[in-house]
PDB file of N, CA and C in Angstrom:
ATOM      1  N   MET A 277       0.850  -1.161   0.000  1.00  0.00           N
ATOM      2  CA  MET A 277       0.000   0.000   0.000  1.00  0.00           C
ATOM      3  C   MET A 277       0.903   1.233   0.000  1.00  0.00           C
ATOM      4  N   LYS A 278       0.488   2.229  -0.753  1.00  0.00           N
ATOM      5  CA  LYS A 278       1.239   3.470  -0.870  1.00  0.00           C
ATOM      6  C   LYS A 278       0.322   4.647  -0.581  1.00  0.00           C
ATOM      7  N   ILE A 279       0.888   5.690  -0.047  1.00  0.00           N
ATOM      8  CA  ILE A 279       0.089   6.882   0.249  1.00  0.00           C
ATOM      9  C   ILE A 279       0.455   7.971  -0.750  1.00  0.00           C
ATOM     10  N   VAL A 280      -0.531   8.443  -1.499  1.00  0.00           N
ATOM     11  CA  VAL A 280      -0.353   9.508  -2.478  1.00  0.00           C
ATOM     12  C   VAL A 280      -1.259  10.662  -2.084  1.00  0.00           C
ATOM     13  N   ASN A 281      -0.673  11.822  -1.819  1.00  0.00           N
ATOM     14  CA  ASN A 281      -1.416  13.024  -1.403  1.00  0.00           C
ATOM     15  C   ASN A 281      -2.284  12.758  -0.175  1.00  0.00           C
ATOM     16  N   GLY A 282      -1.775  11.944   0.748  1.00  0.00           N
ATOM     17  CA  GLY A 282      -2.501  11.665   1.978  1.00  0.00           C
ATOM     18  C   GLY A 282      -3.593  10.629   1.826  1.00  0.00           C
ATOM     19  N   VAL A 283      -3.766  10.062   0.645  1.00  0.00           N
ATOM     20  CA  VAL A 283      -4.810   9.059   0.411  1.00  0.00           C
ATOM     21  C   VAL A 283      -4.129   7.716   0.157  1.00  0.00           C
ATOM     22  N   PRO A 284      -4.503   6.679   0.922  1.00  0.00           N
ATOM     23  CA  PRO A 284      -3.899   5.365   0.673  1.00  0.00           C
ATOM     24  C   PRO A 284      -4.350   4.790  -0.672  1.00  0.00           C
ATOM     25  N   VAL A 285      -3.386   4.291  -1.414  1.00  0.00           N
ATOM     26  CA  VAL A 285      -3.669   3.699  -2.728  1.00  0.00           C
ATOM     27  C   VAL A 285      -3.334   2.221  -2.650  1.00  0.00           C
ATOM     28  N   ASP A 286      -4.300   1.391  -2.958  1.00  0.00           N
ATOM     29  CA  ASP A 286      -4.110  -0.056  -2.890  1.00  0.00           C
ATOM     30  C   ASP A 286      -4.257  -0.668  -4.280  1.00  0.00           C
ATOM     31  N   LYS A 287      -3.621  -0.059  -5.264  1.00  0.00           N
ATOM     32  CA  LYS A 287      -3.654  -0.576  -6.630  1.00  0.00           C
ATOM     33  C   LYS A 287      -2.223  -0.886  -7.060  1.00  0.00           C
ATOM     34  N   PRO A 288      -1.817  -2.144  -6.988  1.00  0.00           N
ATOM     35  CA  PRO A 288      -0.415  -2.452  -7.311  1.00  0.00           C
ATOM     36  C   PRO A 288      -0.079  -2.213  -8.780  1.00  0.00           C
ATOM     37  N   PHE A 289      -1.041  -2.314  -9.673  1.00  0.00           N
ATOM     38  CA  PHE A 289      -0.755  -2.159 -11.090  1.00  0.00           C
ATOM     39  C   PHE A 289      -0.707  -0.700 -11.521  1.00  0.00           C
ATOM     40  N   SER A 290      -1.022   0.222 -10.613  1.00  0.00           N
ATOM     41  CA  SER A 290      -0.919   1.631 -10.971  1.00  0.00           C
ATOM     42  C   SER A 290       0.536   2.084 -11.017  1.00  0.00           C
ATOM     43  N   GLU A 291       1.441   1.285 -10.494  1.00  0.00           N
ATOM     44  CA  GLU A 291       2.861   1.629 -10.462  1.00  0.00           C
ATOM     45  C   GLU A 291       3.610   1.122 -11.684  1.00  0.00           C
ATOM     46  N   ILE A 292       3.011   0.276 -12.503  1.00  0.00           N
ATOM     47  CA  ILE A 292       3.706  -0.302 -13.651  1.00  0.00           C
ATOM     48  C   ILE A 292       3.752   0.728 -14.771  1.00  0.00           C
ATOM     49  N   GLY A 293       4.935   0.967 -15.279  1.00  0.00           N
ATOM     50  CA  GLY A 293       5.115   1.933 -16.356  1.00  0.00           C
ATOM     51  C   GLY A 293       5.261   1.238 -17.706  1.00  0.00           C
ATOM     52  N   TRP A 294       6.152   1.772 -18.537  1.00  0.00           N
ATOM     53  CA  TRP A 294       6.332   1.267 -19.890  1.00  0.00           C
ATOM     54  C   TRP A 294       7.355   0.141 -19.958  1.00  0.00           C
ATOM     55  N   GLU A 295       8.083  -0.129 -18.885  1.00  0.00           N
ATOM     56  CA  GLU A 295       9.165  -1.099 -18.927  1.00  0.00           C
ATOM     57  C   GLU A 295       8.712  -2.514 -19.302  1.00  0.00           C
ATOM     58  N   PRO A 296       7.628  -3.037 -18.727  1.00  0.00           N
ATOM     59  CA  PRO A 296       7.201  -4.383 -19.140  1.00  0.00           C
ATOM     60  C   PRO A 296       6.797  -4.445 -20.611  1.00  0.00           C
ATOM     61  N   LEU A 297       6.227  -3.361 -21.125  1.00  0.00           N
ATOM     62  CA  LEU A 297       5.869  -3.362 -22.547  1.00  0.00           C
ATOM     63  C   LEU A 297       7.114  -3.392 -23.422  1.00  0.00           C
ATOM     64  N   SER A 298       8.175  -2.729 -22.985  1.00  0.00           N
ATOM     65  CA  SER A 298       9.436  -2.773 -23.721  1.00  0.00           C
ATOM     66  C   SER A 298      10.010  -4.180 -23.717  1.00  0.00           C
ATOM     67  N   ASP A 299       9.957  -4.855 -22.579  1.00  0.00           N
ATOM     68  CA  ASP A 299      10.458  -6.231 -22.493  1.00  0.00           C
ATOM     69  C   ASP A 299       9.640  -7.157 -23.388  1.00  0.00           C
ATOM     70  N   LEU A 300       8.334  -7.008 -23.353  1.00  0.00           N
ATOM     71  CA  LEU A 300       7.468  -7.843 -24.181  1.00  0.00           C
ATOM     72  C   LEU A 300       7.715  -7.584 -25.667  1.00  0.00           C
ATOM     73  N   GLY A 301       7.885  -6.315 -26.039  1.00  0.00           N
ATOM     74  CA  GLY A 301       8.151  -5.979 -27.436  1.00  0.00           C
ATOM     75  C   GLY A 301       9.478  -6.538 -27.914  1.00  0.00           C
ATOM     76  N   THR A 302      10.493  -6.508 -27.053  1.00  0.00           N
ATOM     77  CA  THR A 302      11.792  -7.079 -27.415  1.00  0.00           C
ATOM     78  C   THR A 302      11.680  -8.582 -27.616  1.00  0.00           C
ATOM     79  N   PHE A 303      10.963  -9.254 -26.733  1.00  0.00           N
ATOM     80  CA  PHE A 303      10.793 -10.707 -26.857  1.00  0.00           C
ATOM     81  C   PHE A 303      10.026 -11.062 -28.116  1.00  0.00           C
ATOM     82  N   LEU A 304       8.907 -10.401 -28.344  1.00  0.00           N
ATOM     83  CA  LEU A 304       8.100 -10.723 -29.529  1.00  0.00           C
ATOM     84  C   LEU A 304       8.838 -10.374 -30.821  1.00  0.00           C
ATOM     85  N   GLY A 305       9.565  -9.260 -30.832  1.00  0.00           N
ATOM     86  CA  GLY A 305      10.334  -8.895 -32.019  1.00  0.00           C
ATOM     87  C   GLY A 305      11.407  -9.918 -32.334  1.00  0.00           C
ATOM     88  N   GLY A 306      12.101 -10.391 -31.308  1.00  0.00           N
ATOM     89  CA  GLY A 306      13.109 -11.423 -31.514  1.00  0.00           C
ATOM     90  C   GLY A 306      12.504 -12.727 -31.998  1.00  0.00           C
ATOM     91  N   LEU A 307      11.352 -13.081 -31.448  1.00  0.00           N
ATOM     92  CA  LEU A 307      10.683 -14.316 -31.860  1.00  0.00           C
ATOM     93  C   LEU A 307      10.238 -14.243 -33.316  1.00  0.00           C
ATOM     94  N   ILE A 308       9.605 -13.150 -33.686  1.00  0.00           N
ATOM     95  CA  ILE A 308       9.108 -13.009 -35.058  1.00  0.00           C
ATOM     96  C   ILE A 308      10.266 -12.967 -36.050  1.00  0.00           C
ATOM     97  N   SER A 309      11.324 -12.210 -35.748  1.00  0.00           N
ATOM     98  CA  SER A 309      12.444 -12.129 -36.681  1.00  0.00           C
ATOM     99  C   SER A 309      13.162 -13.467 -36.806  1.00  0.00           C
ATOM    100  N   SER A 310      13.265 -14.225 -35.710  1.00  0.00           N
ATOM    101  CA  SER A 310      13.916 -15.530 -35.806  1.00  0.00           C
ATOM    102  C   SER A 310      13.095 -16.490 -36.665  1.00  0.00           C
ATOM    103  N   LEU A 311      11.782 -16.393 -36.602  1.00  0.00           N
ATOM    104  CA  LEU A 311      10.960 -17.254 -37.450  1.00  0.00           C
ATOM    105  C   LEU A 311      11.150 -16.914 -38.928  1.00  0.00           C
ATOM    106  N   PHE A 312      11.203 -15.608 -39.253  1.00  0.00           N
ATOM    107  CA  PHE A 312      11.403 -15.219 -40.648  1.00  0.00           C
ATOM    108  C   PHE A 312      12.781 -15.629 -41.143  1.00  0.00           C
ATOM    109  N   ILE A 313      13.806 -15.435 -40.332  1.00  0.00           N
ATOM    110  CA  ILE A 313      15.164 -15.789 -40.747  1.00  0.00           C
ATOM    111  C   ILE A 313      15.294 -17.293 -40.905  1.00  0.00           C
ATOM    112  N   THR A 314      14.702 -18.054 -39.987  1.00  0.00           N
ATOM    113  CA  THR A 314      14.789 -19.509 -40.066  1.00  0.00           C
ATOM    114  C   THR A 314      14.101 -20.021 -41.320  1.00  0.00           C
ATOM    115  N   LYS A 315      12.931 -19.497 -41.639  1.00  0.00           N
ATOM    116  CA  LYS A 315      12.232 -19.949 -42.836  1.00  0.00           C
ATOM    117  C   LYS A 315      13.000 -19.582 -44.094  1.00  0.00           C
ATOM    118  N   ARG A 316      13.728 -18.460 -44.063  1.00  0.00           N
ATOM    119  CA  ARG A 316      14.494 -18.053 -45.237  1.00  0.00           C
ATOM    120  C   ARG A 316      15.643 -19.017 -45.493  1.00  0.00           C
ATOM    121  N   PHE A 317      16.354 -19.411 -44.441  1.00  0.00           N
ATOM    122  CA  PHE A 317      17.527 -20.250 -44.621  1.00  0.00           C
ATOM    123  C   PHE A 317      17.201 -21.739 -44.674  1.00  0.00           C
ATOM    124  N   MET A 318      15.965 -22.116 -44.417  1.00  0.00           N
ATOM    125  CA  MET A 318      15.604 -23.527 -44.519  1.00  0.00           C
ATOM    126  C   MET A 318      15.494 -23.970 -45.971  1.00  0.00           C
ATOM    127  N   GLY A 319      15.506 -23.015 -46.917  1.00  0.00           N
ATOM    128  CA  GLY A 319      15.410 -23.367 -48.331  1.00  0.00           C
ATOM    129  C   GLY A 319      16.701 -23.908 -48.899  1.00  0.00           C
ATOM    130  N   PHE A 320      17.826 -23.755 -48.181  1.00  0.00           N
ATOM    131  CA  PHE A 320      19.090 -24.257 -48.687  1.00  0.00           C
ATOM    132  C   PHE A 320      19.144 -25.771 -48.574  1.00  0.00           C
ATOM    133  N   LYS A 321      19.707 -26.399 -49.590  1.00  0.00           N
ATOM    134  CA  LYS A 321      19.869 -27.843 -49.581  1.00  0.00           C
ATOM    135  C   LYS A 321      21.059 -28.207 -48.689  1.00  0.00           C
ATOM    136  N   PRO A 322      20.905 -29.166 -47.797  1.00  0.00           N
ATOM    137  CA  PRO A 322      22.044 -29.566 -46.982  1.00  0.00           C
ATOM    138  C   PRO A 322      23.150 -30.151 -47.871  1.00  0.00           C
ATOM    139  N   TRP A 323      24.375 -29.735 -47.638  1.00  0.00           N
ATOM    140  CA  TRP A 323      25.476 -30.150 -48.480  1.00  0.00           C
ATOM    141  C   TRP A 323      26.652 -30.534 -47.610  1.00  0.00           C
ATOM    142  N   THR A 324      27.238 -31.684 -47.898  1.00  0.00           N
ATOM    143  CA  THR A 324      28.401 -32.161 -47.170  1.00  0.00           C
ATOM    144  C   THR A 324      29.554 -32.276 -48.152  1.00  0.00           C
ATOM    145  N   PRO A 325      30.724 -31.724 -47.815  1.00  0.00           N
ATOM    146  CA  PRO A 325      31.871 -31.864 -48.726  1.00  0.00           C
ATOM    147  C   PRO A 325      32.198 -33.332 -48.981  1.00  0.00           C
ATOM    148  N   HIS A 326      32.680 -33.628 -50.191  1.00  0.00           N
ATOM    149  CA  HIS A 326      32.903 -35.038 -50.565  1.00  0.00           C
ATOM    150  C   HIS A 326      33.978 -35.699 -49.705  1.00  0.00           C
ATOM    151  N   ILE A 327      34.945 -34.930 -49.215  1.00  0.00           N
ATOM    152  CA  ILE A 327      35.978 -35.525 -48.353  1.00  0.00           C
ATOM    153  C   ILE A 327      35.352 -35.995 -47.043  1.00  0.00           C
ATOM    154  N   TRP A 328      34.475 -35.183 -46.455  1.00  0.00           N
ATOM    155  CA  TRP A 328      33.798 -35.574 -45.220  1.00  0.00           C
ATOM    156  C   TRP A 328      32.856 -36.750 -45.481  1.00  0.00           C
ATOM    157  N   ARG A 329      32.171 -36.706 -46.643  1.00  0.00           N
ATOM    158  CA  ARG A 329      31.223 -37.772 -46.973  1.00  0.00           C
ATOM    159  C   ARG A 329      31.946 -39.110 -47.097  1.00  0.00           C
ATOM    160  N   ASN A 330      33.145 -39.094 -47.714  1.00  0.00           N
ATOM    161  CA  ASN A 330      33.899 -40.343 -47.877  1.00  0.00           C
ATOM    162  C   ASN A 330      34.419 -40.861 -46.538  1.00  0.00           C
ATOM    163  N   ARG A 331      34.763 -39.946 -45.641  1.00  0.00           N
ATOM    164  CA  ARG A 331      35.348 -40.373 -44.375  1.00  0.00           C
ATOM    165  C   ARG A 331      34.310 -40.703 -43.312  1.00  0.00           C
ATOM    166  N   PHE A 332      33.263 -39.851 -43.187  1.00  0.00           N
ATOM    167  CA  PHE A 332      32.297 -40.008 -42.096  1.00  0.00           C
ATOM    168  C   PHE A 332      30.932 -40.504 -42.550  1.00  0.00           C
ATOM    169  N   GLY A 333      30.654 -40.508 -43.827  1.00  0.00           N
ATOM    170  CA  GLY A 333      29.336 -40.859 -44.315  1.00  0.00           C
ATOM    171  C   GLY A 333      28.545 -39.590 -44.596  1.00  0.00           C
ATOM    172  N   ASN A 334      27.309 -39.737 -45.014  1.00  0.00           N
ATOM    173  CA  ASN A 334      26.493 -38.601 -45.425  1.00  0.00           C
ATOM    174  C   ASN A 334      25.651 -38.042 -44.286  1.00  0.00           C
ATOM    175  N   THR A 335      25.843 -38.541 -43.065  1.00  0.00           N
ATOM    176  CA  THR A 335      25.076 -38.070 -41.927  1.00  0.00           C
ATOM    177  C   THR A 335      25.799 -36.881 -41.302  1.00  0.00           C
ATOM    178  N   PRO A 336      25.198 -35.670 -41.335  1.00  0.00           N
ATOM    179  CA  PRO A 336      25.904 -34.501 -40.818  1.00  0.00           C
ATOM    180  C   PRO A 336      26.107 -34.526 -39.308  1.00  0.00           C
ATOM    181  N   GLY A 337      25.261 -35.204 -38.561  1.00  0.00           N
ATOM    182  CA  GLY A 337      25.389 -35.235 -37.108  1.00  0.00           C
ATOM    183  C   GLY A 337      26.539 -36.109 -36.612  1.00  0.00           C
ATOM    184  N   LEU A 338      26.997 -37.031 -37.434  1.00  0.00           N
ATOM    185  CA  LEU A 338      28.067 -37.933 -37.007  1.00  0.00           C
ATOM    186  C   LEU A 338      29.456 -37.441 -37.402  1.00  0.00           C
ATOM    187  N   GLY A 339      29.575 -36.279 -38.019  1.00  0.00           N
ATOM    188  CA  GLY A 339      30.862 -35.774 -38.483  1.00  0.00           C
ATOM    189  C   GLY A 339      31.905 -35.622 -37.396  1.00  0.00           C
ATOM    190  N   PRO A 340      31.580 -35.043 -36.228  1.00  0.00           N
ATOM    191  CA  PRO A 340      32.616 -34.867 -35.211  1.00  0.00           C
ATOM    192  C   PRO A 340      33.011 -36.150 -34.488  1.00  0.00           C
ATOM    193  N   LEU A 341      32.219 -37.203 -34.622  1.00  0.00           N
ATOM    194  CA  LEU A 341      32.537 -38.448 -33.920  1.00  0.00           C
ATOM    195  C   LEU A 341      33.650 -39.188 -34.645  1.00  0.00           C
ATOM    196  N   PRO A 342      34.515 -39.892 -33.891  1.00  0.00           N
ATOM    197  CA  PRO A 342      35.568 -40.651 -34.562  1.00  0.00           C
ATOM    198  C   PRO A 342      34.988 -41.846 -35.319  1.00  0.00           C
ATOM    199  N   PRO A 343      35.619 -42.212 -36.431  1.00  0.00           N
ATOM    200  CA  PRO A 343      35.098 -43.371 -37.193  1.00  0.00           C
ATOM    201  C   PRO A 343      35.252 -44.657 -36.395  1.00  0.00           C
ATOM    202  N   SER A 344      34.293 -45.538 -36.561  1.00  0.00           N
ATOM    203  CA  SER A 344      34.322 -46.776 -35.791  1.00  0.00           C
ATOM    204  C   SER A 344      34.998 -47.899 -36.553  1.00  0.00           C
TER     205      SER A 344
END
């Protein structure tokens, strides 16, 4: 509870300013831009260099693992 001009104020949301809206806008802007960027780069065909393909196979996730 806060006292403003001698009158007790019991409204906790009257103290919230623009800061939460800025945080929400930053989050939503980052989310929307990441979706657009991801969809743009998903059009590229996955490509593995032939040297890696001959040594590790065509699976991109197994490249850093040592050959068995």
